[in-house]
Amino acid sequence: MRKPLVIVLFLSVVGIVPRATQAADGDGKASPEARERTATERLDARLAALEEENRRMRERVAELERAAKQNEATREKVAKLEDDATFFDQQITRLLPLVSKLGGYLDFGFFRATGTGAGIRSDTGYRYFPEYEGDIPASWVFYGDPLSTMVNARGEPADTGESRALTFDAIDSGGKSSFAVNALNMQLFAAPREDLTLTASIDFVPRARDVSAPGDRALGDFIDVKLAYAEYLVPIERFELSLYAGKFDSVLGWEYRSREAPDRLTVTPSLLCRYTCGSPLGLKARGKFWDGAMILNVAVTNGSHGSENFPFHGEIDRNDWKTVAGRIASRAPLGAGLEVGLSGSIGAQDLQNAEDALHKHVGVDLHLDWHDFDVTAEVMHGLFAGKSAPGDTKCGLAPCLRYRGGYLQVGYRVLNWLTPYARVDARDAIHRSGASFVYLSQVLRATAGVRMELGPHLILKAEYNLNRELGRAPQFPNDVFTSSMLLKY
């Protein structure tokens, strides 16, 4: 027992054994004083730990209070932003009807036509068409095409020359170069209901008027209401059906879809557009079946689907038999879409009161958007029977017209904004009005041009039209350079 005690005493001397151990009794138990000191030390350590924990908790509470203040400030900012957003939403909601109802474009151009600017000449002396000698005065026998020298999307020729069928010479440039505001277009759209809409397109056309010329009846500036119709979307789930009433787009061919200048790839229409690009007045139904694989258009209208600058179109009928027209087309998933259509019409011819003077049209059209190519082709044949009095001059009571023709147009998108294009179109027609005049048109026209879309609102186009006479008619200068700057709004 002595040896462990000696070791304890030695360790106590060097400071390794705690004081409580040093104060132990001989039997190894701590004294009351030592135990009290130990408990006090433990209590002090516990109090110190609690104070440290309390300090950390106070710091955390302070951090939470600061965060709460920041959150409150953030909530106030969010509430203010929400109020601002609500205000702007209300303003946008008020403005949206105006945006949806008003649009249009400015069509400004420059052109130069060779020769006199007219696409016809008189067969003076019956040199080329002697069969009309003694039937029609020589100066009223015309060859060429009065609309072949078109300078804009409206199809207006640079000059009508000596024409007797087209007496309104809107451009009247005399073959000289000129700037022109081709049209200021305004388009209106309104939707009283989701299934009922109103559409209108109006051209404001600034033209010259010589106020010093005696007897000048030129209109000068005029307004052309091109479209004005209501459309009702019939609630049928199996297919799409729309009903139209008013003055609407044609249902013949393809080209009428690009009648508006911004939609048209070229500057000028084709030679066939005069027969198919008009806006007849009446009723129409349009159906799309099998997700657009088949399209059917049917219309009952006052008159033909020809354009208003062609002398076989009248909005108000002078006869009771209306024109019935239709087009059936099929679409195939080739490229962005291949559409082939067959169209035709029949009815009493415009601008006369006979029920049996009929007009008939039939044609085939094709449109393909494949990769970067845009291809359109049409072939059309038509007849305006006219009317003759027994024993009188042919077509004396109502003018006659027989025509056939077609065109092929190809555009290639070199860049998203740059599309050069080319078109070849031909027209063979005879138009006669009694002894007043006869037009003999065998024309081939070649067109080359470029379209540049400089952003969503600006389009620039320029083209050259090369006109050539076919058959017995001699060549004469009637080529046209024309251009167009379109600003859409």
Tab-separated table of C-alpha atoms in Angstrom:
chain	number	residue	atom	x	y	z
A	1	MET	CA	0.000	0.000	0.000
A	2	ARG	CA	2.981	2.357	0.492
A	3	LYS	CA	4.159	2.249	-3.053
A	4	PRO	CA	0.957	3.745	-4.647
A	5	LEU	CA	0.839	6.443	-2.043
A	6	VAL	CA	4.392	7.469	-2.830
A	7	ILE	CA	3.503	7.699	-6.534
A	8	VAL	CA	0.461	9.860	-5.838
A	9	LEU	CA	2.482	12.191	-3.653
A	10	PHE	CA	5.109	12.487	-6.384
A	11	LEU	CA	2.556	13.269	-9.055
A	12	SER	CA	0.889	15.802	-6.796
A	13	VAL	CA	4.158	17.582	-6.348
A	14	VAL	CA	4.771	17.899	-10.098
A	15	GLY	CA	1.117	19.136	-10.675
A	16	ILE	CA	-0.349	16.197	-12.582
A	17	VAL	CA	-2.911	14.985	-10.033
A	18	PRO	CA	-5.798	17.485	-9.345
A	19	ARG	CA	-6.049	19.300	-6.113
A	20	ALA	CA	-9.156	17.321	-5.225
A	21	THR	CA	-7.010	14.219	-5.412
A	22	GLN	CA	-4.387	15.855	-3.264
A	23	ALA	CA	-7.044	16.540	-0.700
A	24	ALA	CA	-8.260	12.979	-0.666
A	25	ASP	CA	-8.381	11.077	2.554
A	26	GLY	CA	-6.316	8.126	3.105
A	27	ASP	CA	-9.080	5.944	1.736
A	28	GLY	CA	-9.090	7.889	-1.716
A	29	LYS	CA	-12.342	9.925	-1.164
A	30	ALA	CA	-12.441	13.724	-1.898
A	31	SER	CA	-13.019	16.118	0.959
A	32	PRO	CA	-16.237	18.190	1.173
A	33	GLU	CA	-14.349	21.365	0.373
A	34	ALA	CA	-12.933	19.816	-2.803
A	35	ARG	CA	-16.316	18.585	-3.914
A	36	GLU	CA	-17.851	22.044	-3.343
A	37	ARG	CA	-15.115	23.706	-5.345
A	38	THR	CA	-15.652	21.234	-8.180
A	39	ALA	CA	-19.421	21.850	-8.285
A	40	THR	CA	-18.835	25.623	-8.289
A	41	GLU	CA	-16.436	25.346	-11.184
A	42	ARG	CA	-18.944	23.277	-13.128
A	43	LEU	CA	-21.704	25.788	-12.430
A	44	ASP	CA	-19.509	28.672	-13.555
A	45	ALA	CA	-18.668	26.831	-16.794
A	46	ARG	CA	-22.357	26.171	-17.415
A	47	LEU	CA	-23.291	29.807	-16.791
A	48	ALA	CA	-20.563	30.962	-19.171
A	49	ALA	CA	-21.876	28.606	-21.854
A	50	LEU	CA	-25.440	29.860	-21.343
A	51	GLU	CA	-24.281	33.483	-21.587
A	52	GLU	CA	-22.448	32.695	-24.849
A	53	GLU	CA	-25.516	30.932	-26.244
A	54	ASN	CA	-27.738	33.849	-25.180
A	55	ARG	CA	-25.380	36.294	-26.940
A	56	ARG	CA	-25.536	34.269	-30.140
A	57	MET	CA	-29.326	34.124	-29.917
A	58	ARG	CA	-29.551	37.914	-29.508
A	59	GLU	CA	-27.354	38.349	-32.588
A	60	ARG	CA	-29.571	35.934	-34.551
A	61	VAL	CA	-32.717	37.794	-33.445
A	62	ALA	CA	-31.143	41.044	-34.590
A	63	GLU	CA	-30.340	39.476	-37.968
A	64	LEU	CA	-33.916	38.216	-38.299
A	65	GLU	CA	-35.278	41.675	-37.464
A	66	ARG	CA	-33.077	43.234	-40.122
A	67	ALA	CA	-34.190	40.568	-42.656
A	68	ALA	CA	-37.837	41.198	-41.740
A	69	LYS	CA	-37.383	44.894	-42.426
A	70	GLN	CA	-35.763	44.082	-45.777
A	71	ASN	CA	-38.595	41.671	-46.612
A	72	GLU	CA	-41.141	44.332	-45.819
A	73	ALA	CA	-39.356	46.770	-48.109
A	74	THR	CA	-39.227	44.075	-50.804
A	75	ARG	CA	-42.942	43.378	-50.413
A	76	GLU	CA	-43.657	47.072	-50.791
A	77	LYS	CA	-41.559	47.182	-53.983
A	78	VAL	CA	-43.294	44.082	-55.353
A	79	ALA	CA	-46.705	45.562	-54.570
A	80	LYS	CA	-45.725	48.774	-56.385
A	81	LEU	CA	-44.474	46.807	-59.392
A	82	GLU	CA	-47.711	44.815	-59.446
A	83	ASP	CA	-49.696	48.050	-59.416
A	84	ASP	CA	-47.568	49.391	-62.274
A	85	ALA	CA	-48.001	46.161	-64.228
A	86	THR	CA	-51.766	46.283	-63.716
A	87	PHE	CA	-51.825	49.873	-64.969
A	88	PHE	CA	-49.808	48.982	-68.088
A	89	ASP	CA	-51.999	45.936	-68.722
A	90	GLN	CA	-55.035	48.179	-68.621
A	91	GLN	CA	-53.426	50.612	-71.055
A	92	ILE	CA	-52.420	47.792	-73.418
A	93	THR	CA	-55.920	46.337	-73.223
A	94	ARG	CA	-57.311	49.711	-74.237
A	95	LEU	CA	-54.852	50.039	-77.129
A	96	LEU	CA	-55.154	46.501	-78.469
A	97	PRO	CA	-58.491	47.131	-80.209
A	98	LEU	CA	-56.920	50.052	-82.071
A	99	VAL	CA	-53.945	47.957	-83.134
A	100	SER	CA	-56.160	45.136	-84.335
A	101	LYS	CA	-58.510	47.450	-86.227
A	102	LEU	CA	-56.089	49.684	-88.128
A	103	GLY	CA	-53.263	48.861	-90.505
A	104	GLY	CA	-52.146	49.369	-94.069
A	105	TYR	CA	-49.226	50.597	-96.114
A	106	LEU	CA	-47.807	53.337	-98.298
A	107	ASP	CA	-46.876	52.289	-101.833
A	108	PHE	CA	-44.464	54.776	-103.420
A	109	GLY	CA	-42.701	54.091	-106.691
A	110	PHE	CA	-40.717	55.258	-109.675
A	111	PHE	CA	-41.236	54.039	-113.253
A	112	ARG	CA	-40.174	54.608	-116.834
A	113	ALA	CA	-42.006	53.224	-119.862
A	114	THR	CA	-40.543	53.215	-123.350
A	115	GLY	CA	-42.341	54.663	-126.350
A	116	THR	CA	-45.542	56.485	-125.492
A	117	GLY	CA	-46.155	54.386	-122.373
A	118	ALA	CA	-49.153	52.718	-124.040
A	119	GLY	CA	-49.381	48.996	-124.766
A	120	ILE	CA	-51.479	49.365	-127.936
A	121	ARG	CA	-51.206	50.854	-131.388
A	122	SER	CA	-53.787	51.568	-134.124
A	123	ASP	CA	-53.680	49.535	-137.313
A	124	THR	CA	-53.912	52.585	-139.527
A	125	GLY	CA	-54.593	51.591	-143.149
A	126	TYR	CA	-55.487	48.004	-142.151
A	127	ARG	CA	-51.881	46.993	-142.795
A	128	TYR	CA	-51.855	44.012	-140.429
A	129	PHE	CA	-55.530	43.110	-139.999
A	130	PRO	CA	-57.214	43.809	-143.365
A	131	GLU	CA	-60.224	41.626	-142.510
A	132	TYR	CA	-61.721	44.525	-140.531
A	133	GLU	CA	-61.673	46.978	-143.454
A	134	GLY	CA	-65.128	48.376	-144.041
A	135	ASP	CA	-66.324	46.943	-140.713
A	136	ILE	CA	-64.461	49.042	-138.150
A	137	PRO	CA	-62.625	52.333	-138.778
A	138	ALA	CA	-58.878	51.661	-139.128
A	139	SER	CA	-57.918	53.920	-136.246
A	140	TRP	CA	-60.111	51.819	-133.967
A	141	VAL	CA	-58.493	48.515	-134.831
A	142	PHE	CA	-55.895	48.040	-132.079
A	143	TYR	CA	-53.143	45.507	-131.581
A	144	GLY	CA	-51.223	44.949	-128.386
A	145	ASP	CA	-52.504	44.879	-124.799
A	146	PRO	CA	-53.704	48.089	-123.096
A	147	LEU	CA	-52.667	46.743	-119.657
A	148	SER	CA	-49.269	45.326	-120.643
A	149	THR	CA	-47.466	48.494	-119.502
A	150	MET	CA	-48.580	48.217	-115.865
A	151	VAL	CA	-46.447	50.140	-113.375
A	152	ASN	CA	-47.843	49.161	-109.954
A	153	ALA	CA	-49.716	46.525	-107.966
A	154	ARG	CA	-53.031	48.129	-108.881
A	155	GLY	CA	-52.394	47.143	-112.513
A	156	GLU	CA	-52.516	50.731	-113.828
A	157	PRO	CA	-50.735	51.209	-117.190
A	158	ALA	CA	-48.240	53.994	-117.729
A	159	ASP	CA	-50.558	55.384	-120.388
A	160	THR	CA	-53.719	54.187	-122.120
A	161	GLY	CA	-52.846	55.899	-125.395
A	162	GLU	CA	-55.665	55.856	-127.935
A	163	SER	CA	-57.630	53.176	-126.108
A	164	ARG	CA	-61.392	53.237	-126.483
A	165	ALA	CA	-62.086	50.409	-124.039
A	166	LEU	CA	-60.025	51.982	-121.231
A	167	THR	CA	-60.878	55.667	-121.220
A	168	PHE	CA	-59.808	56.427	-117.629
A	169	ASP	CA	-56.066	57.138	-117.828
A	170	ALA	CA	-55.118	57.253	-114.140
A	171	ILE	CA	-51.328	57.544	-114.645
A	172	ASP	CA	-51.183	59.331	-118.047
A	173	SER	CA	-47.374	59.657	-118.103
A	174	GLY	CA	-46.990	59.904	-121.889
A	175	GLY	CA	-44.037	57.523	-121.700
A	176	LYS	CA	-42.017	59.771	-119.399
A	177	SER	CA	-40.352	58.758	-116.144
A	178	SER	CA	-42.186	59.694	-112.993
A	179	PHE	CA	-42.478	59.195	-109.268
A	180	ALA	CA	-45.906	58.122	-108.062
A	181	VAL	CA	-47.730	57.427	-104.835
A	182	ASN	CA	-49.391	54.305	-106.117
A	183	ALA	CA	-51.683	54.057	-103.111
A	184	LEU	CA	-52.078	54.896	-99.466
A	185	ASN	CA	-53.843	51.815	-98.178
A	186	MET	CA	-55.882	51.564	-94.988
A	187	GLN	CA	-57.056	48.220	-93.670
A	188	LEU	CA	-59.733	47.901	-91.020
A	189	PHE	CA	-60.514	44.878	-88.893
A	190	ALA	CA	-63.074	44.477	-86.136
A	191	ALA	CA	-64.294	41.469	-84.175
A	192	PRO	CA	-67.619	42.120	-82.423
A	193	ARG	CA	-67.527	38.447	-81.445
A	194	GLU	CA	-64.971	35.665	-81.688
A	195	ASP	CA	-66.901	34.087	-84.557
A	196	LEU	CA	-67.875	37.317	-86.359
A	197	THR	CA	-65.427	39.740	-87.980
A	198	LEU	CA	-65.463	42.758	-90.277
A	199	THR	CA	-62.687	43.367	-92.816
A	200	ALA	CA	-62.123	46.330	-95.122
A	201	SER	CA	-59.325	47.549	-97.380
A	202	ILE	CA	-59.345	51.046	-98.871
A	203	ASP	CA	-56.898	52.665	-101.288
A	204	PHE	CA	-56.508	56.430	-101.261
A	205	VAL	CA	-55.109	57.139	-104.721
A	206	PRO	CA	-53.484	60.506	-105.515
A	207	ARG	CA	-53.626	61.213	-109.258
A	208	ALA	CA	-53.171	64.212	-111.528
A	209	ARG	CA	-55.947	66.449	-112.766
A	210	ASP	CA	-55.417	69.286	-115.230
A	211	VAL	CA	-57.823	71.904	-113.952
A	212	SER	CA	-56.967	74.246	-116.845
A	213	ALA	CA	-57.961	71.788	-119.592
A	214	PRO	CA	-61.439	72.507	-121.006
A	215	GLY	CA	-63.791	69.597	-120.494
A	216	ASP	CA	-61.252	67.594	-118.448
A	217	ARG	CA	-63.234	64.991	-116.546
A	218	ALA	CA	-60.251	63.318	-114.867
A	219	LEU	CA	-61.020	62.291	-111.328
A	220	GLY	CA	-57.776	63.434	-109.776
A	221	ASP	CA	-57.446	61.968	-106.295
A	222	PHE	CA	-59.944	59.193	-105.655
A	223	ILE	CA	-60.878	56.464	-103.173
A	224	ASP	CA	-61.069	52.781	-104.044
A	225	VAL	CA	-62.903	50.530	-101.568
A	226	LYS	CA	-61.263	47.210	-102.402
A	227	LEU	CA	-62.755	45.014	-99.664
A	228	ALA	CA	-65.712	45.408	-97.312
A	229	TYR	CA	-67.145	42.173	-95.937
A	230	ALA	CA	-68.337	40.353	-92.848
A	231	GLU	CA	-67.113	36.842	-92.035
A	232	TYR	CA	-68.897	34.362	-89.811
A	233	LEU	CA	-67.054	31.287	-88.562
A	234	VAL	CA	-69.626	28.498	-88.329
A	235	PRO	CA	-69.167	26.438	-85.114
A	236	ILE	CA	-68.569	23.029	-86.682
A	237	GLU	CA	-65.964	20.688	-85.207
A	238	ARG	CA	-65.497	18.266	-88.108
A	239	PHE	CA	-64.279	20.916	-90.564
A	240	GLU	CA	-63.777	24.675	-90.926
A	241	LEU	CA	-66.547	26.685	-92.561
A	242	SER	CA	-66.636	30.461	-93.046
A	243	LEU	CA	-69.480	32.490	-94.539
A	244	TYR	CA	-68.879	35.880	-96.158
A	245	ALA	CA	-71.172	38.731	-97.139
A	246	GLY	CA	-70.162	41.963	-98.852
A	247	LYS	CA	-67.335	42.816	-101.207
A	248	PHE	CA	-64.762	40.060	-100.768
A	249	ASP	CA	-61.788	38.423	-102.468
A	250	SER	CA	-62.166	36.501	-105.695
A	251	VAL	CA	-62.464	32.715	-105.675
A	252	LEU	CA	-60.803	32.188	-109.075
A	253	GLY	CA	-57.213	31.039	-109.360
A	254	TRP	CA	-54.381	31.816	-106.968
A	255	GLU	CA	-53.137	35.312	-107.717
A	256	TYR	CA	-55.930	37.168	-105.903
A	257	ARG	CA	-54.307	36.110	-102.608
A	258	SER	CA	-51.366	38.391	-103.306
A	259	ARG	CA	-53.324	41.316	-104.702
A	260	GLU	CA	-52.152	43.721	-101.989
A	261	ALA	CA	-48.744	45.194	-102.808
A	262	PRO	CA	-46.897	43.928	-99.668
A	263	ASP	CA	-48.169	40.388	-100.273
A	264	ARG	CA	-47.227	40.326	-103.946
A	265	LEU	CA	-43.773	39.007	-104.790
A	266	THR	CA	-43.596	41.187	-107.894
A	267	VAL	CA	-44.379	44.859	-108.454
A	268	THR	CA	-46.997	44.305	-111.151
A	269	PRO	CA	-49.741	41.686	-111.644
A	270	SER	CA	-49.771	39.066	-114.350
A	271	LEU	CA	-51.632	39.584	-117.628
A	272	LEU	CA	-54.376	37.255	-116.337
A	273	CYS	CA	-54.968	39.149	-113.106
A	274	ARG	CA	-57.585	41.381	-114.755
A	275	TYR	CA	-59.886	38.322	-114.928
A	276	THR	CA	-59.312	36.846	-111.442
A	277	CYS	CA	-58.086	39.547	-109.034
A	278	GLY	CA	-61.267	41.573	-108.610
A	279	SER	CA	-63.561	41.915	-105.598
A	280	PRO	CA	-67.055	40.688	-106.456
A	281	LEU	CA	-70.038	41.684	-104.350
A	282	GLY	CA	-72.336	39.015	-102.940
A	283	LEU	CA	-72.164	35.891	-100.760
A	284	LYS	CA	-69.398	33.327	-100.349
A	285	ALA	CA	-68.717	30.130	-98.400
A	286	ARG	CA	-65.266	28.673	-97.775
A	287	GLY	CA	-64.634	25.257	-96.275
A	288	LYS	CA	-61.446	23.432	-95.276
A	289	PHE	CA	-61.599	19.670	-94.853
A	290	TRP	CA	-59.248	17.037	-93.457
A	291	ASP	CA	-56.904	19.546	-91.791
A	292	GLY	CA	-56.734	21.673	-94.917
A	293	ALA	CA	-56.019	18.831	-97.345
A	294	MET	CA	-59.001	19.987	-99.406
A	295	ILE	CA	-60.341	23.544	-99.782
A	296	LEU	CA	-63.652	24.511	-101.352
A	297	ASN	CA	-64.820	28.037	-102.227
A	298	VAL	CA	-68.273	28.822	-103.623
A	299	ALA	CA	-69.647	32.312	-104.346
A	300	VAL	CA	-72.813	33.913	-105.712
A	301	THR	CA	-72.109	37.487	-106.800
A	302	ASN	CA	-73.466	40.363	-108.840
A	303	GLY	CA	-70.873	39.982	-111.574
A	304	SER	CA	-67.519	38.607	-112.622
A	305	HIS	CA	-64.351	38.392	-110.553
A	306	GLY	CA	-62.413	40.754	-112.813
A	307	SER	CA	-60.553	43.835	-111.621
A	308	GLU	CA	-62.205	47.245	-111.747
A	309	ASN	CA	-59.725	48.684	-114.244
A	310	PHE	CA	-60.993	46.156	-116.809
A	311	PRO	CA	-64.176	47.114	-118.728
A	312	PHE	CA	-66.101	43.924	-117.905
A	313	HIS	CA	-66.608	44.493	-114.195
A	314	GLY	CA	-69.575	46.099	-112.462
A	315	GLU	CA	-70.455	46.030	-108.775
A	316	ILE	CA	-74.169	46.742	-109.186
A	317	ASP	CA	-75.986	44.319	-111.469
A	318	ARG	CA	-78.112	45.356	-114.432
A	319	ASN	CA	-79.543	41.852	-114.809
A	320	ASP	CA	-81.198	39.258	-112.596
A	321	TRP	CA	-78.923	36.283	-113.237
A	322	LYS	CA	-76.054	36.287	-110.750
A	323	THR	CA	-72.612	34.858	-111.255
A	324	VAL	CA	-71.860	31.474	-109.679
A	325	ALA	CA	-68.181	30.742	-109.130
A	326	GLY	CA	-66.134	28.169	-107.278
A	327	ARG	CA	-62.713	26.689	-106.693
A	328	ILE	CA	-61.707	23.307	-105.366
A	329	ALA	CA	-58.125	22.735	-104.324
A	330	SER	CA	-56.002	20.026	-102.773
A	331	ARG	CA	-52.936	20.506	-100.601
A	332	ALA	CA	-50.034	18.084	-100.244
A	333	PRO	CA	-47.198	18.172	-97.664
A	334	LEU	CA	-44.440	18.833	-100.185
A	335	GLY	CA	-42.029	21.392	-98.803
A	336	ALA	CA	-44.026	24.079	-97.033
A	337	GLY	CA	-47.033	23.075	-99.131
A	338	LEU	CA	-48.134	22.204	-102.650
A	339	GLU	CA	-51.601	23.380	-103.659
A	340	VAL	CA	-53.338	22.577	-106.954
A	341	GLY	CA	-56.701	24.123	-107.742
A	342	LEU	CA	-59.441	24.079	-110.357
A	343	SER	CA	-61.752	27.090	-110.620
A	344	GLY	CA	-64.505	28.416	-112.823
A	345	SER	CA	-67.481	30.763	-113.052
A	346	ILE	CA	-70.585	31.388	-115.130
A	347	GLY	CA	-73.182	34.163	-115.126
A	348	ALA	CA	-74.698	37.084	-116.959
A	349	GLN	CA	-72.019	39.456	-118.132
A	350	ASP	CA	-71.644	42.808	-116.388
A	351	LEU	CA	-72.592	46.274	-117.635
A	352	GLN	CA	-75.540	45.079	-119.765
A	353	ASN	CA	-79.103	43.976	-119.033
A	354	ALA	CA	-79.486	40.786	-121.099
A	355	GLU	CA	-79.833	37.513	-119.224
A	356	ASP	CA	-78.441	35.383	-122.048
A	357	ALA	CA	-75.200	37.313	-122.589
A	358	LEU	CA	-73.030	35.017	-120.503
A	359	HIS	CA	-69.468	35.055	-119.288
A	360	LYS	CA	-67.582	31.829	-118.567
A	361	HIS	CA	-64.182	31.195	-117.045
A	362	VAL	CA	-62.258	28.034	-116.251
A	363	GLY	CA	-58.699	27.627	-115.084
A	364	VAL	CA	-56.081	25.543	-113.300
A	365	ASP	CA	-53.564	26.916	-110.816
A	366	LEU	CA	-50.579	25.603	-108.882
A	367	HIS	CA	-48.543	27.001	-106.015
A	368	LEU	CA	-45.468	25.392	-104.459
A	369	ASP	CA	-43.323	26.654	-101.572
A	370	TRP	CA	-40.383	24.245	-101.553
A	371	HIS	CA	-37.166	24.944	-99.665
A	372	ASP	CA	-36.213	28.450	-100.896
A	373	PHE	CA	-38.303	28.350	-104.077
A	374	ASP	CA	-41.703	29.997	-104.492
A	375	VAL	CA	-43.423	28.771	-107.659
A	376	THR	CA	-46.818	29.829	-109.016
A	377	ALA	CA	-48.426	28.865	-112.321
A	378	GLU	CA	-51.883	29.476	-113.780
A	379	VAL	CA	-53.691	28.749	-117.033
A	380	MET	CA	-57.055	30.388	-117.723
A	381	HIS	CA	-59.597	30.381	-120.534
A	382	GLY	CA	-62.658	32.618	-120.727
A	383	LEU	CA	-65.460	33.875	-122.879
A	384	PHE	CA	-67.741	36.923	-122.706
A	385	ALA	CA	-70.405	36.037	-125.250
A	386	GLY	CA	-71.663	39.598	-125.740
A	387	LYS	CA	-74.837	40.267	-127.681
A	388	SER	CA	-75.634	41.266	-131.221
A	389	ALA	CA	-78.841	42.611	-132.727
A	390	PRO	CA	-80.224	40.565	-135.651
A	391	GLY	CA	-78.656	41.794	-138.862
A	392	ASP	CA	-76.540	44.366	-136.994
A	393	THR	CA	-72.833	44.618	-136.280
A	394	LYS	CA	-71.332	41.773	-134.279
A	395	CYS	CA	-71.213	42.440	-130.517
A	396	GLY	CA	-73.093	45.704	-131.009
A	397	LEU	CA	-75.450	45.382	-128.014
A	398	ALA	CA	-72.869	44.042	-125.560
A	399	PRO	CA	-69.109	43.696	-126.106
A	400	CYS	CA	-67.532	40.298	-126.745
A	401	LEU	CA	-64.263	38.890	-125.461
A	402	ARG	CA	-62.482	35.587	-125.909
A	403	TYR	CA	-59.199	34.993	-124.148
A	404	ARG	CA	-56.753	32.370	-123.055
A	405	GLY	CA	-53.440	32.700	-121.331
A	406	GLY	CA	-51.193	31.717	-118.509
A	407	TYR	CA	-48.056	32.526	-116.567
A	408	LEU	CA	-45.218	30.890	-114.666
A	409	GLN	CA	-43.568	32.782	-111.813
A	410	VAL	CA	-40.530	31.640	-109.821
A	411	GLY	CA	-38.879	33.329	-106.861
A	412	TYR	CA	-35.776	32.152	-104.987
A	413	ARG	CA	-34.931	33.302	-101.472
A	414	VAL	CA	-31.184	33.901	-101.623
A	415	LEU	CA	-31.315	35.439	-98.150
A	416	ASN	CA	-34.152	35.922	-95.690
A	417	TRP	CA	-34.487	39.492	-96.959
A	418	LEU	CA	-33.512	39.050	-100.621
A	419	THR	CA	-35.641	37.281	-103.270
A	420	PRO	CA	-34.953	37.660	-106.994
A	421	TYR	CA	-37.784	36.513	-109.233
A	422	ALA	CA	-38.757	35.909	-112.845
A	423	ARG	CA	-42.081	35.550	-114.600
A	424	VAL	CA	-43.200	34.694	-118.119
A	425	ASP	CA	-46.821	35.267	-119.089
A	426	ALA	CA	-48.785	35.239	-122.315
A	427	ARG	CA	-52.238	36.334	-123.408
A	428	ASP	CA	-54.168	35.711	-126.602
A	429	ALA	CA	-57.439	37.668	-126.792
A	430	ILE	CA	-59.929	39.338	-129.106
A	431	HIS	CA	-62.099	42.065	-127.606
A	432	ARG	CA	-64.774	43.703	-129.752
A	433	SER	CA	-67.570	46.193	-129.190
A	434	GLY	CA	-69.662	46.472	-132.357
A	435	ALA	CA	-68.175	48.985	-134.785
A	436	SER	CA	-66.613	50.993	-131.942
A	437	PHE	CA	-63.374	49.055	-131.609
A	438	VAL	CA	-61.609	45.727	-131.747
A	439	TYR	CA	-58.467	44.734	-129.816
A	440	LEU	CA	-56.299	41.904	-131.102
A	441	SER	CA	-53.855	40.887	-128.403
A	442	GLN	CA	-51.179	38.265	-128.813
A	443	VAL	CA	-48.646	39.259	-126.224
A	444	LEU	CA	-45.682	37.641	-124.500
A	445	ARG	CA	-44.222	39.374	-121.458
A	446	ALA	CA	-41.031	38.495	-119.585
A	447	THR	CA	-40.393	39.962	-116.131
A	448	ALA	CA	-37.257	39.986	-113.994
A	449	GLY	CA	-36.959	41.675	-110.635
A	450	VAL	CA	-35.883	41.596	-107.024
A	451	ARG	CA	-37.690	41.953	-103.699
A	452	MET	CA	-35.903	43.138	-100.539
A	453	GLU	CA	-37.529	42.987	-97.112
A	454	LEU	CA	-35.592	45.384	-94.891
A	455	GLY	CA	-37.231	44.548	-91.585
A	456	PRO	CA	-40.892	43.943	-90.815
A	457	HIS	CA	-42.111	47.321	-92.090
A	458	LEU	CA	-40.068	48.214	-95.193
A	459	ILE	CA	-40.060	46.419	-98.565
A	460	LEU	CA	-38.230	47.498	-101.719
A	461	LYS	CA	-38.991	46.020	-105.151
A	462	ALA	CA	-37.734	46.708	-108.668
A	463	GLU	CA	-38.454	44.960	-111.969
A	464	TYR	CA	-38.208	45.212	-115.720
A	465	ASN	CA	-41.038	44.075	-118.016
A	466	LEU	CA	-40.153	43.132	-121.581
A	467	ASN	CA	-43.230	43.105	-123.872
A	468	ARG	CA	-43.253	41.329	-127.228
A	469	GLU	CA	-46.046	41.118	-129.815
A	470	LEU	CA	-46.837	37.766	-131.351
A	471	GLY	CA	-48.611	36.832	-134.553
A	472	ARG	CA	-49.150	39.450	-137.257
A	473	ALA	CA	-48.712	42.496	-135.016
A	474	PRO	CA	-45.365	44.346	-135.415
A	475	GLN	CA	-43.058	45.123	-132.525
A	476	PHE	CA	-43.194	48.589	-130.960
A	477	PRO	CA	-41.535	50.103	-127.870
A	478	ASN	CA	-43.584	49.306	-124.780
A	479	ASP	CA	-41.177	47.914	-122.177
A	480	VAL	CA	-41.421	49.154	-118.596
A	481	PHE	CA	-39.064	49.599	-115.671
A	482	THR	CA	-40.874	50.088	-112.404
A	483	SER	CA	-40.154	49.998	-108.686
A	484	SER	CA	-41.962	50.192	-105.382
A	485	MET	CA	-41.165	51.188	-101.814
A	486	LEU	CA	-43.670	49.796	-99.337
A	487	LEU	CA	-43.911	51.083	-95.796
A	488	LYS	CA	-46.288	48.995	-93.689
A	489	TYR	CA	-47.900	50.289	-90.515
